[in-house]
Coordinates of N, CA and C in Angstrom, one line a residue:
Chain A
X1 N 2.7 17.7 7.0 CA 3.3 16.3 7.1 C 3.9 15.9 5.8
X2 N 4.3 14.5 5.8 CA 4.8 14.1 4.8 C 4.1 13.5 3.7
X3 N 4.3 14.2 2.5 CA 3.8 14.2 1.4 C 4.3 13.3 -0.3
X4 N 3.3 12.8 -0.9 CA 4.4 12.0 -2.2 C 3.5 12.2 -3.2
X5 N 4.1 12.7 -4.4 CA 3.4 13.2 -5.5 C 3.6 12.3 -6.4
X6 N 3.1 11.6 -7.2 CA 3.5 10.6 -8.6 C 2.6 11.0 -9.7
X7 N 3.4 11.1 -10.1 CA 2.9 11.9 -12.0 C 3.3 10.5 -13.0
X8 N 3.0 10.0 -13.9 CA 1.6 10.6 -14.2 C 0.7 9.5 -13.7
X9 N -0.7 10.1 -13.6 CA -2.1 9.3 -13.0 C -2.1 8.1 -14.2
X10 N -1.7 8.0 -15.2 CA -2.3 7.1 -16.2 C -1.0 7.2 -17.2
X11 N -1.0 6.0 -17.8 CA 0.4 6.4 -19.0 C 0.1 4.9 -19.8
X12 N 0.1 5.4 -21.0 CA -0.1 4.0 -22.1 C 1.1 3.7 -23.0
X13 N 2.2 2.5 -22.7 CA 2.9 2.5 -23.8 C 2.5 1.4 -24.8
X14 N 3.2 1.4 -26.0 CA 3.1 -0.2 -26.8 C 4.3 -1.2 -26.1
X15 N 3.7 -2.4 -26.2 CA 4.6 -3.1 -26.1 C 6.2 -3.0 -26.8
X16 N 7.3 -3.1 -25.9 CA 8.4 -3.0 -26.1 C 9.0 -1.6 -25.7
X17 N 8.5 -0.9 -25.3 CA 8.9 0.6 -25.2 C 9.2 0.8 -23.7
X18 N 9.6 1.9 -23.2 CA 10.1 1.7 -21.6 C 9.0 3.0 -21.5
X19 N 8.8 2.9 -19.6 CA 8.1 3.6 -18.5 C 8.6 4.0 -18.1
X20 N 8.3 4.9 -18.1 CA 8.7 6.2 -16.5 C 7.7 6.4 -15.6
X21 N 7.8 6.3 -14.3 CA 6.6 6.7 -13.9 C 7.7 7.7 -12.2
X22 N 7.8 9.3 -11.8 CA 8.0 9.7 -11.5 C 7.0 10.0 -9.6
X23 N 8.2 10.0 -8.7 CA 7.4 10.5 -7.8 C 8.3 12.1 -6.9
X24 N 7.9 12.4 -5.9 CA 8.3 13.4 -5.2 C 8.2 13.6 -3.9
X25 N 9.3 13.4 -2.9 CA 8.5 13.4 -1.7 C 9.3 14.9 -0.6
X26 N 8.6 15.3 0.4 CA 8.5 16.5 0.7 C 9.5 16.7 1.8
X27 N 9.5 15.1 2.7 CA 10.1 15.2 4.1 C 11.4 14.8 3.7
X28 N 12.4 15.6 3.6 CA 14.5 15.5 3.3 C 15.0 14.3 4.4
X29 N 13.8 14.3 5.3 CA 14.5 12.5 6.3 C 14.0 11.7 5.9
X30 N 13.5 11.3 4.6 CA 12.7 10.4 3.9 C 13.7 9.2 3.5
X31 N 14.0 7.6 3.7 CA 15.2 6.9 3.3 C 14.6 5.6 2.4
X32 N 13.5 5.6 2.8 CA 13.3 4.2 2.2 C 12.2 4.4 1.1
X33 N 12.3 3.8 0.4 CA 11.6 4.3 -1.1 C 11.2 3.1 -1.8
X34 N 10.0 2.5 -1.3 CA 9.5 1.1 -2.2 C 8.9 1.4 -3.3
X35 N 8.7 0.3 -4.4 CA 7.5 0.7 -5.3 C 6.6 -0.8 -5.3
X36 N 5.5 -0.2 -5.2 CA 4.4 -1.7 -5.3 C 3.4 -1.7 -6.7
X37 N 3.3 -3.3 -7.2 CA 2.8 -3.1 -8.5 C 1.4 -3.9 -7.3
X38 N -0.1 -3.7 -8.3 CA -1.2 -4.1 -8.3 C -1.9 -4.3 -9.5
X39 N -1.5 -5.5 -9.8 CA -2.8 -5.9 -10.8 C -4.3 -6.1 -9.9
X40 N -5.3 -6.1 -11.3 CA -6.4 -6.0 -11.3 C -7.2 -7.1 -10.3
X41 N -7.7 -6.7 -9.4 CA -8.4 -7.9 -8.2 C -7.4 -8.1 -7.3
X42 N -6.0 -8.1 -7.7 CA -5.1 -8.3 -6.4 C -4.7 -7.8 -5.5
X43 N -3.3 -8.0 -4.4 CA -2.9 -7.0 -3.5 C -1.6 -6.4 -3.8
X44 N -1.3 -5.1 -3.5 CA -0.2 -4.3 -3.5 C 0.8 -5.5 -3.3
X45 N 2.3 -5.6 -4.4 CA 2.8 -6.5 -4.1 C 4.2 -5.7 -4.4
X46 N 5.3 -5.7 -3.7 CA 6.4 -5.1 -3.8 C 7.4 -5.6 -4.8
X47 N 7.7 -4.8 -5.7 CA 8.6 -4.8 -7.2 C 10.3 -4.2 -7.0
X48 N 10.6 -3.4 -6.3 CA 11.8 -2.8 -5.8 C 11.5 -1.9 -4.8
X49 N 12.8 -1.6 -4.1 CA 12.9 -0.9 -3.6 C 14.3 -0.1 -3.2
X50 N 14.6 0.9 -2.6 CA 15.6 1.4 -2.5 C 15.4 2.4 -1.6
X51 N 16.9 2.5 -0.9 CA 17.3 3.2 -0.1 C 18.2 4.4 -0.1
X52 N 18.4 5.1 0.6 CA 18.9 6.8 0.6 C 20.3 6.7 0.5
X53 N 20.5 5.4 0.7 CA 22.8 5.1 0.6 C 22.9 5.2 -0.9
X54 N 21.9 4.6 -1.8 CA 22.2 4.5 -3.2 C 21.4 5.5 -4.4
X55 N 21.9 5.2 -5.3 CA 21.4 6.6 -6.1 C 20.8 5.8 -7.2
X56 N 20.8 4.3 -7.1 CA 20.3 3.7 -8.2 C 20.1 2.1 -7.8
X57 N 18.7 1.2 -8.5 CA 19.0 -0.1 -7.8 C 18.2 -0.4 -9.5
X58 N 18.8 -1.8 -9.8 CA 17.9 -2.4 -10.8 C 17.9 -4.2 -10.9
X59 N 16.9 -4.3 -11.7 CA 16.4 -5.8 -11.3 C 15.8 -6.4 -12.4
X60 N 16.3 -7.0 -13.1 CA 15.9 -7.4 -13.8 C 15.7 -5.8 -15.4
X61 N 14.4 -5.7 -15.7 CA 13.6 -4.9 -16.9 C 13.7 -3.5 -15.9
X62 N 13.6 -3.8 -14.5 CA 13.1 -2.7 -13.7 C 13.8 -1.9 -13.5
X63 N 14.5 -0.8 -13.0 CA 15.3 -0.1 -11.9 C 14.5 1.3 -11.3
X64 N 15.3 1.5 -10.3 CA 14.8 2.2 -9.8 C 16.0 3.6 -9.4
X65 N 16.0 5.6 -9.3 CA 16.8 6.2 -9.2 C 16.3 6.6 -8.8
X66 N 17.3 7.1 -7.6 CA 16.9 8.1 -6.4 C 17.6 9.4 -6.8
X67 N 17.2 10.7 -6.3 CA 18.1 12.3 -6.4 C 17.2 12.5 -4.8
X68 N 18.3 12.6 -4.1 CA 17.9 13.0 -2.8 C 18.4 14.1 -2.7
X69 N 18.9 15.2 -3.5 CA 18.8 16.3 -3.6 C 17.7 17.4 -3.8
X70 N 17.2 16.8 -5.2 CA 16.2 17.0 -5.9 C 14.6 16.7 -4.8
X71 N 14.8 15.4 -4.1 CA 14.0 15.1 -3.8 C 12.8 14.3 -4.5
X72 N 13.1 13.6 -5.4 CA 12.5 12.6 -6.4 C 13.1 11.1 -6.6
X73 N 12.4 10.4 -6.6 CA 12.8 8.9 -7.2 C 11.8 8.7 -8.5
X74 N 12.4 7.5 -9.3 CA 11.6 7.2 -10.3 C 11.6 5.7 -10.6
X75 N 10.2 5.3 -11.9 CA 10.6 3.8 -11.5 C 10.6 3.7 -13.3
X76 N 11.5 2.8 -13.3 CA 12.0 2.3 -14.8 C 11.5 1.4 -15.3
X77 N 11.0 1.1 -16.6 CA 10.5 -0.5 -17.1 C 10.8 -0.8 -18.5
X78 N 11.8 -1.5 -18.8 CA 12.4 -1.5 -19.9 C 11.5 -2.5 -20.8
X79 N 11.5 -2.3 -21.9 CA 10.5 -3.7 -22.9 C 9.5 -4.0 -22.3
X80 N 8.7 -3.1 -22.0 CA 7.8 -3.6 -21.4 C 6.9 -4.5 -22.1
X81 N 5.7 -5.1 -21.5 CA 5.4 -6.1 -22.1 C 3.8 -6.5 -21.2
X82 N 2.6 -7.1 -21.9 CA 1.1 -6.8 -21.6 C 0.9 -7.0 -20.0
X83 N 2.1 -7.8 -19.6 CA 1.8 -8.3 -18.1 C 2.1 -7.1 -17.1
X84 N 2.7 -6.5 -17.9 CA 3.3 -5.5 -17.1 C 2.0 -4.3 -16.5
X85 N 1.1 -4.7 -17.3 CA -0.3 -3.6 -17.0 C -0.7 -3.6 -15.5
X86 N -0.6 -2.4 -15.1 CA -1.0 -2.7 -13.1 C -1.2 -1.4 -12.7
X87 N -1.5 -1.4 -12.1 CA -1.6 0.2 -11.4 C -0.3 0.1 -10.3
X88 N 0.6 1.1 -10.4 CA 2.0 1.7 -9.8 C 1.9 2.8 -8.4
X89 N 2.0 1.9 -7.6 CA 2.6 2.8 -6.1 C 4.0 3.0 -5.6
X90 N 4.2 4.4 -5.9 CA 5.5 4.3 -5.2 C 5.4 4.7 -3.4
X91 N 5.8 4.8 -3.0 CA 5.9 5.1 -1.1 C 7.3 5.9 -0.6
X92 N 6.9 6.7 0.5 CA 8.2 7.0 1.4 C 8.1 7.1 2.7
X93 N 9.3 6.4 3.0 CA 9.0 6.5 4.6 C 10.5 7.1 5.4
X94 N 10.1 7.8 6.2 CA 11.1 8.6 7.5 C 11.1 7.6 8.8
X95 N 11.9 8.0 9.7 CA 12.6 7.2 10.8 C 12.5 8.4 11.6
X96 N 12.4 9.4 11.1 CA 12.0 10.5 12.2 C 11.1 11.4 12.4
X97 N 10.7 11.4 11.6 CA 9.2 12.4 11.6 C 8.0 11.7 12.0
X98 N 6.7 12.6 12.4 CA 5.6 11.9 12.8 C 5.2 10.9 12.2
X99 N 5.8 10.6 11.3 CA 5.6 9.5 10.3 C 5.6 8.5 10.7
X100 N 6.6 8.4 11.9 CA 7.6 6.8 12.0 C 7.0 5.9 11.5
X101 N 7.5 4.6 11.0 CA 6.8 3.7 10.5 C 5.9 3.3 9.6
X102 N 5.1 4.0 9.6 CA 4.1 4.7 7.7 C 4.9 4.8 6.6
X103 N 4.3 3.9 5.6 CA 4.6 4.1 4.2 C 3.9 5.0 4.1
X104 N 3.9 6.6 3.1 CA 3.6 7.3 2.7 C 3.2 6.9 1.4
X105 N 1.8 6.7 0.8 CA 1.7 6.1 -0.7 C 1.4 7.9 -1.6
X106 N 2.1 7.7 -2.8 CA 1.8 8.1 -4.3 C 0.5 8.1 -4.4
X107 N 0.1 9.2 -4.8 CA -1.7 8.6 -5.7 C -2.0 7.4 -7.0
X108 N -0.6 6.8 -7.7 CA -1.3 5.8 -8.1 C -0.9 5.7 -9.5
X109 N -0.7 5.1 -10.6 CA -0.6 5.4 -12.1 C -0.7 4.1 -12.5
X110 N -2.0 4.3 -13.0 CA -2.7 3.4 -13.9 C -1.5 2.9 -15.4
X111 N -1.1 2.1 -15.6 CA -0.3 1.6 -16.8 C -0.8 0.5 -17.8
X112 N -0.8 0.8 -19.2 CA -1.5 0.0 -19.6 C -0.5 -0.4 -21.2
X113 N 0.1 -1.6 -21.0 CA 0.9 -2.0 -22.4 C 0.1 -2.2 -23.4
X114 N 0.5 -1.8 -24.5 CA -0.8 -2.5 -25.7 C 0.1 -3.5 -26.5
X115 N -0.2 -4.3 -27.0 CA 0.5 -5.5 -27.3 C 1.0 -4.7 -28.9
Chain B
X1 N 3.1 -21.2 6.1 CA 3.7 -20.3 5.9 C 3.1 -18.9 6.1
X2 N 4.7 -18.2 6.0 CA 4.6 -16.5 6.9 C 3.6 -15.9 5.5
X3 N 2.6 -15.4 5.9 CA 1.6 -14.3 5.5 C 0.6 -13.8 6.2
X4 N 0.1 -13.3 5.7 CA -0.9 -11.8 6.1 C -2.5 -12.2 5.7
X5 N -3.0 -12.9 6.1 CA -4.7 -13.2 5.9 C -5.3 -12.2 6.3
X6 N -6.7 -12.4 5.6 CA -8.1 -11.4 5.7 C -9.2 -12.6 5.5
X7 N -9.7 -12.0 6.4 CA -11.3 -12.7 5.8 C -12.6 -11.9 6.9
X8 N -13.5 -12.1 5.7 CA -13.9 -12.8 4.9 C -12.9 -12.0 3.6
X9 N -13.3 -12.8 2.3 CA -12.7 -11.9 1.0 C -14.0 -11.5 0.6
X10 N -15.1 -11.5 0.5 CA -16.1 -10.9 0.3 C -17.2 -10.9 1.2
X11 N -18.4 -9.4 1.1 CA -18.8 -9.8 2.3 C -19.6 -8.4 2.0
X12 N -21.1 -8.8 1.7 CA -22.3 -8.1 0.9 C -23.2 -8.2 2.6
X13 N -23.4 -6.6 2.7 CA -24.3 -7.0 3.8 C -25.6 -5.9 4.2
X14 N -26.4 -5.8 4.8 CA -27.7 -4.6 4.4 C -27.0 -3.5 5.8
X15 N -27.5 -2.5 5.5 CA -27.1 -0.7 6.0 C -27.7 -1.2 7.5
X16 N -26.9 -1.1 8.5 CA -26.7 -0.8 10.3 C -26.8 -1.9 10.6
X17 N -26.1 -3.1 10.1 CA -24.8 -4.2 10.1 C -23.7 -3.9 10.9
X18 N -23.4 -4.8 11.9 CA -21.8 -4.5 12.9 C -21.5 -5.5 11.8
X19 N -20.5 -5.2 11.4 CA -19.4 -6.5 10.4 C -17.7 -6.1 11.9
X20 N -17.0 -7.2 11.1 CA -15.7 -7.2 12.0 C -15.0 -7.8 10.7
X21 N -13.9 -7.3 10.0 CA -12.8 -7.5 9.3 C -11.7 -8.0 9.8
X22 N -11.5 -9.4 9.6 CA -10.7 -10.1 10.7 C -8.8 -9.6 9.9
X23 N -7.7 -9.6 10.2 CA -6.8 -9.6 9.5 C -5.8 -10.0 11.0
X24 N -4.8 -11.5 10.2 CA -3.7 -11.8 10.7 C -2.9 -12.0 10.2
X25 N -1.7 -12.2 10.8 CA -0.2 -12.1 10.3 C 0.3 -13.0 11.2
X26 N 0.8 -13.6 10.1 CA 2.0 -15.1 10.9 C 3.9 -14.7 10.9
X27 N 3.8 -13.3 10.7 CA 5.4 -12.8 10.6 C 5.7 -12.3 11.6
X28 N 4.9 -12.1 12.8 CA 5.7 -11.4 14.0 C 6.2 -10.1 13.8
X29 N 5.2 -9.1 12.7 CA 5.4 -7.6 12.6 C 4.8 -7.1 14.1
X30 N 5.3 -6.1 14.5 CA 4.4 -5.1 15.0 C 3.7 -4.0 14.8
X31 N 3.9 -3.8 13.6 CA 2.9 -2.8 12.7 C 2.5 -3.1 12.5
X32 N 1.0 -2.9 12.1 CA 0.1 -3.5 11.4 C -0.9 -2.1 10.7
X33 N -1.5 -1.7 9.9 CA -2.2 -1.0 8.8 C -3.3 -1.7 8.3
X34 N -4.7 -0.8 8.9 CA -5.7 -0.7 7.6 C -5.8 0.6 6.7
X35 N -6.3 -0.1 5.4 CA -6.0 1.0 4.1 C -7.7 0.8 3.3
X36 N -8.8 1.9 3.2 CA -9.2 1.8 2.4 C -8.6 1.8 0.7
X37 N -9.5 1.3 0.2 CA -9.3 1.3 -1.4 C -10.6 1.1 -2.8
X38 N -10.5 2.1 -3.0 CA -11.5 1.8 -4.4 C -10.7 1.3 -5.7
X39 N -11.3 0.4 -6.0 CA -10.6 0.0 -7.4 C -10.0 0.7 -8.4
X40 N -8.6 0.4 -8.4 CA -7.5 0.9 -8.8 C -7.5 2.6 -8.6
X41 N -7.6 2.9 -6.9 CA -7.8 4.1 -7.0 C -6.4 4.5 -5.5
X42 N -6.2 5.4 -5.2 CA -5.4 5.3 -4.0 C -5.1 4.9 -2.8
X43 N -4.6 4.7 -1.8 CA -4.1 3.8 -1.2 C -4.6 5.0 0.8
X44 N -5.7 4.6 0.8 CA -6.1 5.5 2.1 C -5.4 4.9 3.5
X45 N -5.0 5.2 4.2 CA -4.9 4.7 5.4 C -5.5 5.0 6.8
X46 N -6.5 3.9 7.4 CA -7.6 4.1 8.0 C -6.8 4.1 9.7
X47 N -6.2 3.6 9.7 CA -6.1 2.9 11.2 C -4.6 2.8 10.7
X48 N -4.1 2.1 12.2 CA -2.5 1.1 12.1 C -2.2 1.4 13.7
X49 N -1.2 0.5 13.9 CA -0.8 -0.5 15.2 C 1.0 -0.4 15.8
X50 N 1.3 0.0 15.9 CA 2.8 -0.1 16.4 C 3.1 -1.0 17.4
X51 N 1.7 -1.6 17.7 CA 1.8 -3.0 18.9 C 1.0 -3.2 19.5
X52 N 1.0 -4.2 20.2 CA -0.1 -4.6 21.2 C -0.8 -3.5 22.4
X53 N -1.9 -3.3 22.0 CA -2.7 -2.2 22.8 C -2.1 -0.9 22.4
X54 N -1.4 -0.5 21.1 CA -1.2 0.4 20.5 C -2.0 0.6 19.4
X55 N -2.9 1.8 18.8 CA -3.6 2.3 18.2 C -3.5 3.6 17.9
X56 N -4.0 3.8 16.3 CA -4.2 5.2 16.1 C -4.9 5.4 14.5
X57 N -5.8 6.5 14.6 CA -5.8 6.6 13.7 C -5.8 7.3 12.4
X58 N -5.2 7.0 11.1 CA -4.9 7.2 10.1 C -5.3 8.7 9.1
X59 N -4.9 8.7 7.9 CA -4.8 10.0 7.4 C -6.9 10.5 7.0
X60 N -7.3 9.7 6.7 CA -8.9 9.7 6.1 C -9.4 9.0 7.7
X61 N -10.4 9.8 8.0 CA -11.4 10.0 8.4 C -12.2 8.5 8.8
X62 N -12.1 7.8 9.5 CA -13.4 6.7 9.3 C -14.1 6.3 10.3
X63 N -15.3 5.7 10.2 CA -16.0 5.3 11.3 C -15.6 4.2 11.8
X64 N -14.6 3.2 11.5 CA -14.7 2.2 11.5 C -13.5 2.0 13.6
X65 N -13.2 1.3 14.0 CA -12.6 1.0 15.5 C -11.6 0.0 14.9
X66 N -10.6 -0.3 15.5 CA -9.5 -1.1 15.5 C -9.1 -1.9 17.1
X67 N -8.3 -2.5 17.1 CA -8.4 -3.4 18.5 C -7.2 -4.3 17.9
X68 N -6.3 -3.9 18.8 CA -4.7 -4.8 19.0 C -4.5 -5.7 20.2
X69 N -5.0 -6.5 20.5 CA -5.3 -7.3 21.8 C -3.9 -8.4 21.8
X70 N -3.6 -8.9 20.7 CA -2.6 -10.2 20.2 C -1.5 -9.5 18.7
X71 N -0.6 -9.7 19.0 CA 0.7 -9.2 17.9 C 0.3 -9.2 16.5
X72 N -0.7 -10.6 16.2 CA -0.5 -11.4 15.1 C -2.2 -11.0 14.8
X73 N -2.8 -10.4 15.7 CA -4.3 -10.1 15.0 C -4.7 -8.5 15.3
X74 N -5.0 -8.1 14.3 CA -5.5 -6.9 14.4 C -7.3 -6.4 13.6
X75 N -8.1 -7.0 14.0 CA -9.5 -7.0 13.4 C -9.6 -5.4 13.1
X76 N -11.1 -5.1 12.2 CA -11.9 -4.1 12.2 C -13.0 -3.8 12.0
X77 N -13.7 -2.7 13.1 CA -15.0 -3.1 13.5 C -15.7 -2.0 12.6
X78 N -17.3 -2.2 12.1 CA -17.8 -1.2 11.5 C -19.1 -1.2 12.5
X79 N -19.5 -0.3 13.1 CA -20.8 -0.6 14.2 C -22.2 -0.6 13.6
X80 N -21.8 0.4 12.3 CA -23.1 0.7 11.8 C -22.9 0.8 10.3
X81 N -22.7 -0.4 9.4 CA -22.4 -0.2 8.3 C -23.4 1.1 7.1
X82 N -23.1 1.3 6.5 CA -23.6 2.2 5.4 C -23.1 2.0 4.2
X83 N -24.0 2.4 2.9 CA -23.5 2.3 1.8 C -22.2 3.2 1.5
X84 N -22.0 4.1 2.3 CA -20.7 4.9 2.0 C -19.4 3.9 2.1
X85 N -19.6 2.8 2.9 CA -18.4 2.3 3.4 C -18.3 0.7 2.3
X86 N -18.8 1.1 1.8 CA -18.5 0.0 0.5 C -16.9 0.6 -0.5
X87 N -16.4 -0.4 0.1 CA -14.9 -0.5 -0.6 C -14.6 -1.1 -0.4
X88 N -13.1 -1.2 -1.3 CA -12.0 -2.5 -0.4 C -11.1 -2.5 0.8
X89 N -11.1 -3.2 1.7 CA -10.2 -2.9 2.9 C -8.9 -3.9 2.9
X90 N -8.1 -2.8 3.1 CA -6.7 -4.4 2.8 C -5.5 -3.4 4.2
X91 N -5.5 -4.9 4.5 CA -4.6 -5.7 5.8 C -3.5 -4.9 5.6
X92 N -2.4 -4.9 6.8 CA -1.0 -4.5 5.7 C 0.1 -4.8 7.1
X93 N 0.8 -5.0 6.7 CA 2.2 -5.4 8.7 C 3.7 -5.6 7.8
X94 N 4.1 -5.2 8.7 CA 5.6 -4.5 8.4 C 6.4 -4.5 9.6
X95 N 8.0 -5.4 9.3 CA 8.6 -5.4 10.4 C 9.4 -3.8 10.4
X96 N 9.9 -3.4 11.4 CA 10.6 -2.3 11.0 C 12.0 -1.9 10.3
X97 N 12.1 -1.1 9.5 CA 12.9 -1.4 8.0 C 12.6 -1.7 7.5
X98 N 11.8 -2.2 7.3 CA 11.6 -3.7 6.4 C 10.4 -3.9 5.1
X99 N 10.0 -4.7 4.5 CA 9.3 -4.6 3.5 C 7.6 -4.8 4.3
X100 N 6.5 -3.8 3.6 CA 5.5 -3.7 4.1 C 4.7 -5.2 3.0
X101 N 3.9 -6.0 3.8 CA 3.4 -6.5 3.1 C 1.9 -6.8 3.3
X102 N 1.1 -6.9 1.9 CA 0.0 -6.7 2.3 C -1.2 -7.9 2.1
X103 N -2.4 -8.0 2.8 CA -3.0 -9.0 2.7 C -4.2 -9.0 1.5
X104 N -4.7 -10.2 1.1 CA -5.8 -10.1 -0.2 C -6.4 -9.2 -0.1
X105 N -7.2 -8.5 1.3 CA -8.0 -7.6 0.4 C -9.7 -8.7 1.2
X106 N -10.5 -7.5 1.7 CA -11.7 -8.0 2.0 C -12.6 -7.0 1.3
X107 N -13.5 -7.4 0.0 CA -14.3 -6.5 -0.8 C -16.1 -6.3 -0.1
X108 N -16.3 -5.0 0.6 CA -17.4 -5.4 1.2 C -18.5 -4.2 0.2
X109 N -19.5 -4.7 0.0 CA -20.8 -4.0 -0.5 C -22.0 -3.7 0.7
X110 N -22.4 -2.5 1.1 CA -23.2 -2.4 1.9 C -24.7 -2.0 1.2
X111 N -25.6 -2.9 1.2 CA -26.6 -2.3 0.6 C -27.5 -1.5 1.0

């Protein structure tokens, strides 16, 4: 079935430096590509997202690039900054495979700005 | 306003306990998702709903039952609680395409 890999589990920058946090997903009918942040006690809350028509979306500090060749998306965080500390889900979901309808989640990447 | 409730948000209770995890949605999804979770740990998914008297369930294993009776409620049952089943359970409904959104979060302790 369909599968999503996010590297890395944990990543520490200082304040003002950019993130990468990388994912990978297995099913090639995969189109929709959210990412959700979670701070500490809260709920999964949706930060970007993008779709298979574009190869790039950004928002603000954020963006987000897709290679649907490659089969990877990634998520961007420019200047980052303390608030930004949250644990990172990215997701993928198909329109055809046994999937239908399921976000597929990432395992997760702990992020932590140091001031 | 359109959101996604849970309750109880917390909810401490002793070992072979029926609890019921209530979760609703005021957006008129037909999906609906439960997702275990351990703090700040991965995102399990227990159950989910493609609609009314639709059920199935999810990638992890659970003891727990689900029940789609009404669009906007989708509860979940534990018949015989246990300390294994101490985590967080969080709500989740999604129109289709569309953005998945998810509810606080019910933190239960089984002693």
């Amino acid at each position: 079935g369909e599968n999503v890999e996010q590297h890395p589990s944990t990543l520490s920058v200082q304040e003002g430096d950019s993130a990468v946090i990388k994912c990978t997903y297995s099913d090639s009918a995969s189109n929709y590509f959210p990412w959700y942040k979670q701070e500490l006690g809260k709920r999964p809350q949706l930060i970007i997202d993008i779709r298979s028509n574009v190869g790039e979306k950004k928002d603000q500090r954020i963006a987000v690039t897709l290679n649907k060749t490659a089969k990877h998306f990634s998520l961007h965080i420019t200047e980052t900054q303390p608030e930004d500390s949250a644990v990172y889900f990215c997701a993928a979901s198909s329109p055809f495979s046994s999937n239908t309808g399921k976000l597929i989640f990432g395992q997760g990447t702990t992020l932590q700005v140091k001031p | 306003e359109a959101d996604i409730y849970q309750t109880p948000r917390y909810l401490v209770i002793g070992t072979g306990k029926k609890i019921t995890l209530e979760c609703s949605q005021t957006m008129g999804h037909d999906k609906m998702y439960w997702y275990q979770q351990d703090p700040g740990m991965e995102l399990h998914l227990i159950h989910y709903s493609y609609g009314v008297n639709s059920t199935e369930k999810g990638d992890l294993s659970s003891e727990s039952t689900v029940s789609r009776i009404r669009t906007e409620h989708f509860p979940l049952t534990l018949e015989s609680a246990r300390p294994s089943h101490t985590s967080q359970y969080l709500c989740a409904s999604r129109a289709p395409g569309e953005t998945q959104y998810f509810g606080p979060g019910t933190r239960l302790l089984v002693l």
